[in-house]
Short mmCIF file of C-alpha atoms and ligand atoms in Angstrom, two decimals:
data_model
loop_
_atom_site.label_atom_id
_atom_site.label_comp_id
_atom_site.label_asym_id
_atom_site.label_seq_id
_atom_site.Cartn_x
_atom_site.Cartn_y
_atom_site.Cartn_z
CA UNK A 1 11.22 -58.64 -62.51
CA UNK A 2 14.40 -60.51 -63.35
CA UNK A 3 14.25 -64.20 -64.02
CA UNK A 4 14.79 -65.76 -60.62
CA UNK A 5 13.07 -67.90 -58.00
CA UNK A 6 12.42 -68.24 -54.34
CA UNK A 7 14.11 -71.30 -52.89
CA UNK A 8 13.52 -73.11 -49.60
CA UNK A 9 16.44 -72.55 -47.21
CA UNK A 10 16.06 -76.13 -45.98
CA UNK A 11 14.78 -78.55 -48.65
CA UNK A 12 15.76 -76.38 -51.67
CA UNK A 13 12.37 -76.64 -53.33
CA UNK A 14 11.77 -73.65 -55.62
CA UNK A 15 8.79 -71.30 -55.86
CA UNK A 16 7.90 -68.38 -58.16
CA UNK A 17 9.37 -64.99 -57.26
CA UNK A 18 5.93 -63.32 -57.10
CA UNK A 19 4.83 -65.59 -54.28
CA UNK A 20 4.39 -63.63 -51.06
CA UNK A 21 3.76 -66.50 -48.64
CA UNK A 22 7.27 -66.64 -47.14
CA UNK A 23 7.49 -70.28 -46.12
CA UNK A 24 7.92 -73.64 -47.86
CA UNK A 25 4.83 -75.72 -48.62
CA UNK A 26 6.76 -78.95 -47.98
CA UNK A 27 8.85 -78.29 -44.88
CA UNK A 28 7.51 -74.92 -43.60
CA UNK A 29 11.00 -73.42 -43.36
CA UNK A 30 11.68 -69.88 -44.66
CA UNK A 31 12.17 -69.17 -48.36
CA UNK A 32 14.85 -66.91 -49.78
CA UNK A 33 15.58 -65.29 -53.11
CA UNK A 34 17.94 -67.43 -55.20
CA UNK A 35 21.54 -66.36 -54.75
CA UNK A 36 23.09 -63.90 -57.17
CA UNK A 37 26.33 -65.26 -58.64
CA UNK A 38 27.26 -62.54 -61.09
CA UNK A 39 26.91 -58.85 -60.51
CA UNK A 40 28.78 -55.71 -59.62
CA UNK A 41 28.37 -52.38 -57.86
CA UNK A 42 26.73 -49.71 -60.04
CA UNK A 43 29.15 -46.81 -59.87
CA UNK A 44 27.72 -43.48 -58.84
CA UNK A 45 27.51 -40.76 -56.26
CA UNK A 46 25.92 -42.00 -53.05
CA UNK A 47 24.53 -38.51 -52.43
CA UNK A 48 22.24 -39.24 -55.39
CA UNK A 49 22.00 -43.01 -55.55
CA UNK A 50 19.75 -45.12 -53.35
CA UNK A 51 20.90 -48.46 -51.96
CA UNK A 52 18.58 -50.22 -54.40
CA UNK A 53 20.18 -48.36 -57.32
CA UNK A 54 23.78 -48.89 -56.26
CA UNK A 55 23.25 -52.61 -55.64
CA UNK A 56 20.62 -53.15 -58.35
CA UNK A 57 22.45 -56.24 -59.69
CA UNK A 58 21.67 -57.95 -56.40
CA UNK A 59 17.92 -57.29 -56.45
CA UNK A 60 15.45 -58.90 -58.85
CA UNK A 61 13.42 -55.71 -59.33
CA UNK A 62 14.52 -52.27 -60.38
CA UNK A 63 13.46 -49.30 -58.35
CA UNK A 64 10.38 -48.07 -60.12
CA UNK A 65 9.51 -44.55 -61.18
CA UNK A 66 7.55 -44.20 -57.99
CA UNK A 67 10.60 -43.85 -55.84
CA UNK A 68 9.73 -44.40 -52.22
CA UNK A 69 13.24 -44.17 -50.84
CA UNK A 70 13.72 -42.07 -47.70
CA UNK A 71 17.49 -42.25 -48.22
CA UNK A 72 17.94 -45.33 -46.05
CA UNK A 73 21.28 -47.09 -45.71
CA UNK A 74 24.75 -45.71 -46.42
CA UNK A 75 25.14 -45.57 -42.65
CA UNK A 76 28.44 -44.73 -40.95
CA UNK A 77 31.05 -47.37 -40.27
CA UNK A 78 32.73 -46.07 -37.13
CA UNK A 79 36.15 -47.35 -36.15
CA UNK A 80 36.96 -47.41 -32.45
CA UNK A 81 40.66 -47.64 -31.71
CA UNK A 82 40.06 -47.01 -28.03
CA UNK A 83 37.61 -49.90 -27.53
CA UNK A 84 39.77 -52.14 -29.74
CA UNK A 85 42.66 -51.36 -27.40
CA UNK A 86 40.58 -51.97 -24.26
CA UNK A 87 39.19 -55.25 -25.53
CA UNK A 88 42.49 -56.21 -27.15
CA UNK A 89 41.39 -56.96 -30.67
CA UNK A 90 43.21 -55.87 -33.81
CA UNK A 91 40.48 -53.50 -34.90
CA UNK A 92 36.88 -52.84 -34.06
CA UNK A 93 34.13 -51.28 -36.17
CA UNK A 94 30.54 -50.29 -35.50
CA UNK A 95 28.00 -50.13 -38.31
CA UNK A 96 25.69 -47.46 -36.93
CA UNK A 97 22.23 -48.38 -38.17
CA UNK A 98 20.58 -45.77 -35.95
CA UNK A 99 21.32 -43.36 -38.84
CA UNK A 100 18.39 -44.66 -40.88
CA UNK A 101 15.13 -42.78 -41.62
CA UNK A 102 13.32 -44.47 -38.73
CA UNK A 103 16.46 -45.05 -36.64
CA UNK A 104 16.99 -48.77 -37.17
CA UNK A 105 18.22 -51.15 -39.88
CA UNK A 106 14.60 -52.22 -40.51
CA UNK A 107 14.30 -49.48 -43.16
CA UNK A 108 16.57 -51.44 -45.51
CA UNK A 109 14.24 -54.43 -45.53
CA UNK A 110 11.16 -52.26 -45.62
CA UNK A 111 12.25 -50.32 -48.73
CA UNK A 112 13.08 -53.61 -50.42
CA UNK A 113 9.77 -55.22 -49.38
CA UNK A 114 7.68 -52.21 -50.40
CA UNK A 115 9.40 -52.13 -53.80
CA UNK A 116 8.62 -55.80 -54.30
CA UNK A 117 5.00 -55.16 -53.26
CA UNK A 118 4.73 -52.24 -55.71
CA UNK A 119 6.32 -54.23 -58.53
CA UNK A 120 3.63 -56.89 -58.05
CA UNK A 121 0.86 -54.28 -57.99
CA UNK A 122 -0.06 -54.56 -54.31
CA UNK A 123 -1.91 -51.60 -52.80
CA UNK A 124 -1.87 -52.81 -49.23
CA UNK A 125 1.01 -53.67 -46.96
CA UNK A 126 1.28 -54.66 -43.33
CA UNK A 127 3.40 -56.02 -40.52
CA UNK A 128 3.27 -57.53 -37.05
CA UNK A 129 5.49 -55.71 -34.59
CA UNK A 130 5.48 -53.56 -31.51
CA UNK A 131 8.69 -51.84 -32.21
CA UNK A 132 11.08 -50.78 -34.90
CA UNK A 133 9.53 -52.76 -37.74
CA UNK A 134 6.08 -51.26 -37.14
CA UNK A 135 7.51 -47.74 -37.21
CA UNK A 136 9.47 -48.49 -40.37
CA UNK A 137 6.58 -50.09 -42.29
CA UNK A 138 4.21 -47.30 -41.21
CA UNK A 139 6.68 -44.66 -42.46
CA UNK A 140 7.27 -46.26 -45.87
CA UNK A 141 3.57 -47.09 -46.23
CA UNK A 142 2.83 -43.39 -45.73
CA UNK A 143 5.57 -42.39 -48.15
CA UNK A 144 4.30 -44.79 -50.84
CA UNK A 145 0.65 -43.88 -50.15
CA UNK A 146 -0.20 -47.53 -49.64
CA UNK A 147 -2.90 -48.73 -47.29
CA UNK A 148 -0.91 -49.93 -44.31
CA UNK A 149 -2.04 -52.19 -41.49
CA UNK A 150 -0.02 -52.78 -38.34
CA UNK A 151 -0.88 -55.45 -35.77
CA UNK A 152 0.51 -54.82 -32.31
CA UNK A 153 -0.08 -56.53 -29.02
CA UNK A 154 -2.93 -55.15 -26.90
CA UNK A 155 -0.68 -54.25 -23.98
CA UNK A 156 1.81 -52.14 -25.93
CA UNK A 157 2.71 -49.03 -23.88
CA UNK A 158 1.56 -45.65 -25.30
CA UNK A 159 5.15 -44.42 -25.72
CA UNK A 160 5.62 -47.20 -28.29
CA UNK A 161 2.19 -46.80 -29.89
CA UNK A 162 2.34 -43.11 -30.73
CA UNK A 163 5.55 -43.23 -32.81
CA UNK A 164 3.73 -45.73 -35.06
CA UNK A 165 0.40 -43.87 -35.04
CA UNK A 166 1.98 -40.60 -36.21
CA UNK A 167 2.33 -42.06 -39.74
CA UNK A 168 -1.40 -42.82 -39.69
CA UNK A 169 -1.61 -46.54 -40.55
CA UNK A 170 -4.53 -48.78 -39.63
CA UNK A 171 -3.06 -49.63 -36.24
CA UNK A 172 -4.75 -52.54 -34.49
CA UNK A 173 -4.04 -53.63 -30.93
CA UNK A 174 -4.68 -57.36 -31.01
CA UNK A 175 -5.77 -59.23 -27.91
CA UNK A 176 -4.47 -62.82 -28.11
CA UNK A 177 -1.35 -64.93 -28.47
CA UNK A 178 1.36 -62.80 -30.02
CA UNK A 179 3.18 -65.83 -31.48
CA UNK A 180 0.07 -66.88 -33.44
CA UNK A 181 -0.22 -63.40 -34.86
CA UNK A 182 2.67 -63.94 -37.31
CA UNK A 183 0.84 -66.83 -38.99
CA UNK A 184 -2.58 -65.17 -38.65
CA UNK A 185 -1.22 -62.11 -40.45
CA UNK A 186 -0.03 -64.24 -43.37
CA UNK A 187 -3.45 -65.90 -43.66
CA UNK A 188 -5.23 -62.53 -43.56
CA UNK A 189 -2.73 -61.17 -46.08
CA UNK A 190 -3.55 -64.00 -48.48
CA UNK A 191 -7.27 -63.37 -48.14
CA UNK A 192 -7.16 -59.56 -48.37
CA UNK A 193 -4.23 -59.08 -50.78
CA UNK A 194 -2.09 -57.46 -48.14
CA UNK A 195 1.65 -57.88 -48.52
CA UNK A 196 2.93 -58.54 -44.98
CA UNK A 197 6.54 -57.44 -44.72
CA UNK A 198 7.22 -59.39 -41.53
CA UNK A 199 10.52 -59.94 -39.76
CA UNK A 200 12.15 -62.56 -41.98
CA UNK A 201 10.20 -62.56 -45.25
CA UNK A 202 12.48 -63.02 -48.29
CA UNK A 203 12.56 -59.38 -49.41
CA UNK A 204 13.19 -58.05 -45.92
CA UNK A 205 16.19 -60.40 -45.79
CA UNK A 206 17.28 -59.06 -49.20
CA UNK A 207 17.33 -55.52 -47.80
CA UNK A 208 19.72 -56.54 -45.03
CA UNK A 209 22.26 -57.69 -47.63
CA UNK A 210 23.08 -54.03 -48.24
CA UNK A 211 24.68 -53.83 -44.76
CA UNK A 212 27.26 -56.36 -45.97
CA UNK A 213 27.69 -54.60 -49.33
CA UNK A 214 28.39 -51.24 -47.70
CA UNK A 215 30.80 -52.78 -45.19
CA UNK A 216 32.74 -54.41 -48.04
CA UNK A 217 33.07 -51.07 -49.78
CA UNK A 218 33.90 -49.21 -46.56
CA UNK A 219 36.59 -51.77 -45.66
CA UNK A 220 38.21 -51.78 -49.06
CA UNK A 221 36.82 -55.23 -49.90
CA UNK A 222 38.67 -56.81 -46.97
CA UNK A 223 35.85 -57.93 -44.69
CA UNK A 224 36.32 -58.37 -40.93
CA UNK A 225 37.05 -61.76 -39.34
CA UNK A 226 33.86 -61.61 -37.25
CA UNK A 227 30.46 -59.97 -37.62
CA UNK A 228 28.34 -59.81 -34.46
CA UNK A 229 24.57 -59.53 -35.00
CA UNK A 230 21.94 -59.11 -32.28
CA UNK A 231 19.45 -61.77 -33.29
CA UNK A 232 15.71 -62.13 -32.80
CA UNK A 233 13.78 -63.52 -35.80
CA UNK A 234 17.09 -64.19 -37.57
CA UNK A 235 16.17 -62.24 -40.71
CA UNK A 236 18.89 -59.62 -40.39
CA UNK A 237 21.67 -62.14 -39.70
CA UNK A 238 20.55 -64.21 -42.70
CA UNK A 239 20.55 -61.14 -44.92
CA UNK A 240 23.97 -59.86 -43.89
CA UNK A 241 25.51 -63.31 -44.35
CA UNK A 242 23.84 -63.69 -47.75
CA UNK A 243 25.25 -60.30 -48.77
CA UNK A 244 28.83 -61.35 -48.02
CA UNK A 245 28.29 -64.70 -49.76
CA UNK A 246 26.94 -63.09 -52.91
CA UNK A 247 29.84 -60.61 -53.04
CA UNK A 248 32.22 -63.55 -52.67
CA UNK A 249 30.50 -65.54 -55.43
CA UNK A 250 30.72 -62.46 -57.65
CA UNK A 251 34.47 -62.22 -57.00
CA UNK A 252 34.25 -58.93 -55.11
CA UNK A 253 35.70 -60.29 -51.84
CA UNK A 254 37.79 -63.34 -51.00
CA UNK A 255 36.30 -64.52 -47.73
CA UNK A 256 33.02 -64.51 -45.84
CA UNK A 257 33.41 -63.45 -42.18
CA UNK A 258 32.50 -65.77 -39.35
CA UNK A 259 29.15 -64.80 -37.85
CA UNK A 260 28.19 -64.45 -34.23
CA UNK A 261 24.55 -64.88 -33.30
CA UNK A 262 24.20 -62.75 -30.16
CA UNK A 263 21.09 -63.00 -28.01
CA UNK A 264 19.98 -61.77 -24.60
CA UNK A 265 20.17 -64.52 -21.98
CA UNK A 266 16.60 -63.61 -20.98
CA UNK A 267 15.44 -64.67 -24.46
CA UNK A 268 17.96 -66.91 -26.18
CA UNK A 269 16.04 -69.66 -27.99
CA UNK A 270 18.65 -70.10 -30.75
CA UNK A 271 21.65 -70.22 -28.37
CA UNK A 272 19.75 -72.68 -26.20
CA UNK A 273 19.02 -75.00 -29.14
CA UNK A 274 22.72 -74.89 -30.07
CA UNK A 275 23.99 -75.64 -26.57
CA UNK A 276 21.54 -78.53 -26.28
CA UNK A 277 22.72 -79.86 -29.65
CA UNK A 278 19.27 -79.61 -31.21
CA UNK A 279 18.48 -79.31 -34.91
CA UNK A 280 15.40 -77.21 -34.16
CA UNK A 281 14.63 -74.21 -32.03
CA UNK A 282 11.80 -74.51 -29.50
CA UNK A 283 9.82 -71.71 -27.87
CA UNK A 284 11.73 -69.96 -25.06
CA UNK A 285 9.74 -69.92 -21.83
CA UNK A 286 9.02 -66.62 -20.05
CA UNK A 287 11.23 -64.30 -22.09
CA UNK A 288 12.44 -61.29 -20.13
CA UNK A 289 15.14 -58.86 -21.21
CA UNK A 290 15.70 -55.13 -21.44
CA UNK A 291 16.61 -55.67 -25.12
CA UNK A 292 12.97 -55.74 -26.26
CA UNK A 293 13.88 -55.53 -29.95
CA UNK A 294 15.34 -59.04 -29.73
CA UNK A 295 12.72 -60.60 -27.49
CA UNK A 296 11.12 -63.06 -29.94
CA UNK A 297 10.70 -66.33 -27.99
CA UNK A 298 10.14 -68.45 -31.12
CA UNK A 299 12.13 -66.98 -34.00
CA UNK A 300 10.73 -67.88 -37.43
CA UNK A 301 14.24 -68.14 -38.92
CA UNK A 302 15.72 -69.81 -35.85
CA UNK A 303 16.34 -73.21 -37.47
CA UNK A 304 17.93 -71.59 -40.50
CA UNK A 305 20.24 -69.47 -38.31
CA UNK A 306 21.29 -72.67 -36.51
CA UNK A 307 22.08 -74.37 -39.82
CA UNK A 308 23.90 -71.41 -41.33
CA UNK A 309 26.05 -70.53 -38.30
CA UNK A 310 27.07 -74.17 -37.92
CA UNK A 311 28.15 -74.30 -41.58
CA UNK A 312 29.85 -70.92 -41.33
CA UNK A 313 31.96 -71.91 -38.29
CA UNK A 314 30.28 -69.16 -36.35
CA UNK A 315 29.52 -68.72 -32.67
CA UNK A 316 26.38 -68.47 -30.51
CA UNK A 317 26.49 -66.29 -27.43
CA UNK A 318 24.01 -64.94 -24.88
CA UNK A 319 24.60 -61.92 -22.66
CA UNK A 320 22.79 -60.75 -19.52
CA UNK A 321 20.90 -57.48 -19.13
CA UNK A 322 23.70 -56.17 -16.89
CA UNK A 323 26.25 -56.90 -19.60
CA UNK A 324 23.99 -55.23 -22.18
CA UNK A 325 23.57 -52.09 -20.06
CA UNK A 326 27.31 -51.91 -19.43
CA UNK A 327 27.91 -52.14 -23.19
CA UNK A 328 25.26 -49.48 -23.86
CA UNK A 329 27.10 -47.09 -21.53
CA UNK A 330 30.48 -47.97 -22.94
CA UNK A 331 29.27 -47.37 -26.49
CA UNK A 332 27.81 -43.99 -25.46
CA UNK A 333 31.21 -43.10 -24.04
CA UNK A 334 32.52 -43.58 -27.56
CA UNK A 335 29.80 -41.26 -28.91
CA UNK A 336 27.30 -43.86 -30.10
CA UNK A 337 23.94 -44.07 -28.32
CA UNK A 338 22.36 -47.43 -29.12
CA UNK A 339 19.17 -48.97 -27.80
CA UNK A 340 19.85 -52.02 -25.61
CA UNK A 341 19.54 -54.51 -28.51
CA UNK A 342 22.02 -52.44 -30.51
CA UNK A 343 24.55 -52.70 -27.68
CA UNK A 344 24.30 -56.49 -27.50
CA UNK A 345 27.17 -57.07 -30.00
CA UNK A 346 29.63 -55.08 -27.87
CA UNK A 347 28.51 -57.01 -24.78
CA UNK A 348 28.99 -60.24 -26.75
CA UNK A 349 32.46 -59.20 -27.86
CA UNK A 350 33.55 -58.47 -24.27
CA UNK A 351 32.34 -61.90 -23.24
CA UNK A 352 33.93 -63.74 -26.17
CA UNK A 353 37.25 -62.04 -25.46
CA UNK A 354 37.12 -63.26 -21.86
CA UNK A 355 36.33 -66.77 -23.09
CA UNK A 356 39.13 -66.45 -25.70
CA UNK A 357 36.78 -67.34 -28.55
CA UNK A 358 37.90 -64.20 -30.38
CA UNK A 359 41.60 -63.46 -30.24
CA UNK A 360 43.94 -60.49 -30.46
CA UNK A 361 44.60 -60.92 -34.16
CA UNK A 362 40.94 -60.51 -35.10
CA UNK A 363 39.10 -57.67 -36.79
CA UNK A 364 35.55 -57.38 -35.49
CA UNK A 365 32.41 -55.68 -36.76
CA UNK A 366 29.45 -54.98 -34.44
CA UNK A 367 26.08 -54.21 -36.00
CA UNK A 368 24.50 -51.42 -33.93
CA UNK A 369 20.98 -52.15 -35.11
CA UNK A 370 19.00 -49.27 -33.61
CA UNK A 371 19.28 -45.93 -31.80
CA UNK A 372 19.05 -45.20 -28.09
CA UNK A 373 16.23 -42.65 -28.26
CA UNK A 374 13.94 -45.50 -29.29
CA UNK A 375 13.82 -46.72 -25.75
CA UNK A 376 14.56 -44.02 -23.21
CA UNK A 377 13.21 -46.17 -20.33
CA UNK A 378 16.57 -47.97 -20.41
CA UNK A 379 18.22 -44.73 -19.28
CA UNK A 380 16.63 -45.15 -15.84
CA UNK A 381 18.70 -48.29 -15.36
CA UNK A 382 21.90 -46.28 -15.50
CA UNK A 383 23.17 -44.32 -12.58
CA UNK A 384 23.53 -41.13 -14.60
CA UNK A 385 25.06 -38.12 -12.88
CA UNK A 386 24.41 -34.40 -13.20
CA UNK A 387 25.65 -31.44 -11.20
CA UNK A 388 23.81 -28.33 -10.03
CA UNK A 389 24.96 -24.96 -8.81
CA UNK A 390 23.84 -21.30 -8.46
CA UNK A 391 24.81 -18.99 -11.29
CA UNK A 392 26.94 -16.68 -9.11
CA UNK A 393 29.11 -19.68 -8.13
CA UNK A 394 29.29 -21.18 -11.59
CA UNK A 395 32.73 -19.95 -12.64
CA UNK A 396 34.21 -21.14 -9.38
CA UNK A 397 32.36 -24.45 -9.59
CA UNK A 398 33.75 -25.17 -13.03
CA UNK A 399 37.24 -24.00 -12.07
CA UNK A 400 37.36 -26.59 -9.30
CA UNK A 401 36.35 -29.39 -11.61
CA UNK A 402 37.87 -28.75 -15.01
C1 PLP B 1 14.52 -56.11 -35.34
C2 PLP B 1 15.71 -55.78 -34.53
C3 PLP B 1 16.70 -56.74 -34.22
C4 PLP B 1 16.55 -58.20 -34.58
O1 PLP B 1 16.58 -58.45 -35.96
P1 PLP B 1 16.00 -59.83 -36.54
O2 PLP B 1 16.08 -59.68 -38.00
O3 PLP B 1 14.58 -59.97 -36.05
O4 PLP B 1 16.86 -60.93 -36.00
C5 PLP B 1 17.82 -56.33 -33.53
N1 PLP B 1 17.97 -55.04 -33.13
C6 PLP B 1 17.05 -54.10 -33.39
C7 PLP B 1 17.29 -52.71 -32.92
C8 PLP B 1 15.89 -54.44 -34.12
O5 PLP B 1 14.98 -53.49 -34.38
ZN1 ZN B 2 11.30 -76.76 -47.82
#
């Protein structure tokens, strides 16, 4: 392990890097790994390198001999001239995170967290999630042959349970307050030596930095003006921002983009705190949105996202389920099938263009965080059309239509 520390995002108190409790003893805000101020990209062939190898200067551990990579990251950056034209922005890019081993960006943070766990000698890992994070941790736990425990809520539907169970973790449906479970898991982790790689723990945030690193490379080290991130716990937004900041401090890019924290209006605790001019996020009552992956009513990194976006000159925006579904369809019409949460950035962009908060000169990057097959129930909300005809009439049928 390189010589570095964890530092409180709020009061700046430092803690040893091998600490796994992710929050500050003084102020209870999230910790992060101290910022890297000198480093470079390790040249190599990305068909052979892993993200942790290519960006090794920006991680305090080296990928051990026990490589657990499933070839996460190095996802496509897709340029859409058509949607840029329709929405009247200079250029528009989608970072398609559905192209990860378990079909969401979570794999970046999981590979980073599992490597940290292995470097400290942990034999047990875990997480609290009902969705993408559970699937990701279960997959990497299986790959690394670690004992893996996943806490989910008792009323999780079977179609979400089975894609976790297939990797064979200790999968526990917990009856009780789901919000408490985050803190319960950390207490149990401490007692049983289980490394909980939850939503916004420092090394999960570290993994998300690689989204920024790849985008810098893909855009010739000229980052976009805006990055739009669908935000729940806040871990991914923090990581992507930290990635750009570290590349800037290392002289690899000249500017850090402005960040847009995009939430669903049915669960928008961070946007609400901002619009009410609060320093702190409070629990969002009765969350309800089709974008389940961003439905955390009390985000553990909410206060930090508020602080960072304010400093960064960024924007907070909430979009309705109708706007999200419209964006999901629009994105599919460009060839990218995102789950509802992954379509939130495009919905946010459409709204911010109407409100003139993003203008025609701007280059915009949307983070498409997860793939559409993750949540096929959303398809029922679309009025999708098919045609039917008898085989003897088929040629004629097609002739009339194409
Ligand atoms: C986890 C997740 C998010 C939210 O990320 P946070 O780091 O919790 O803010 C957004 N979209 C998808 C698809 C996710 O799985
Ligand atoms: Zn603190």
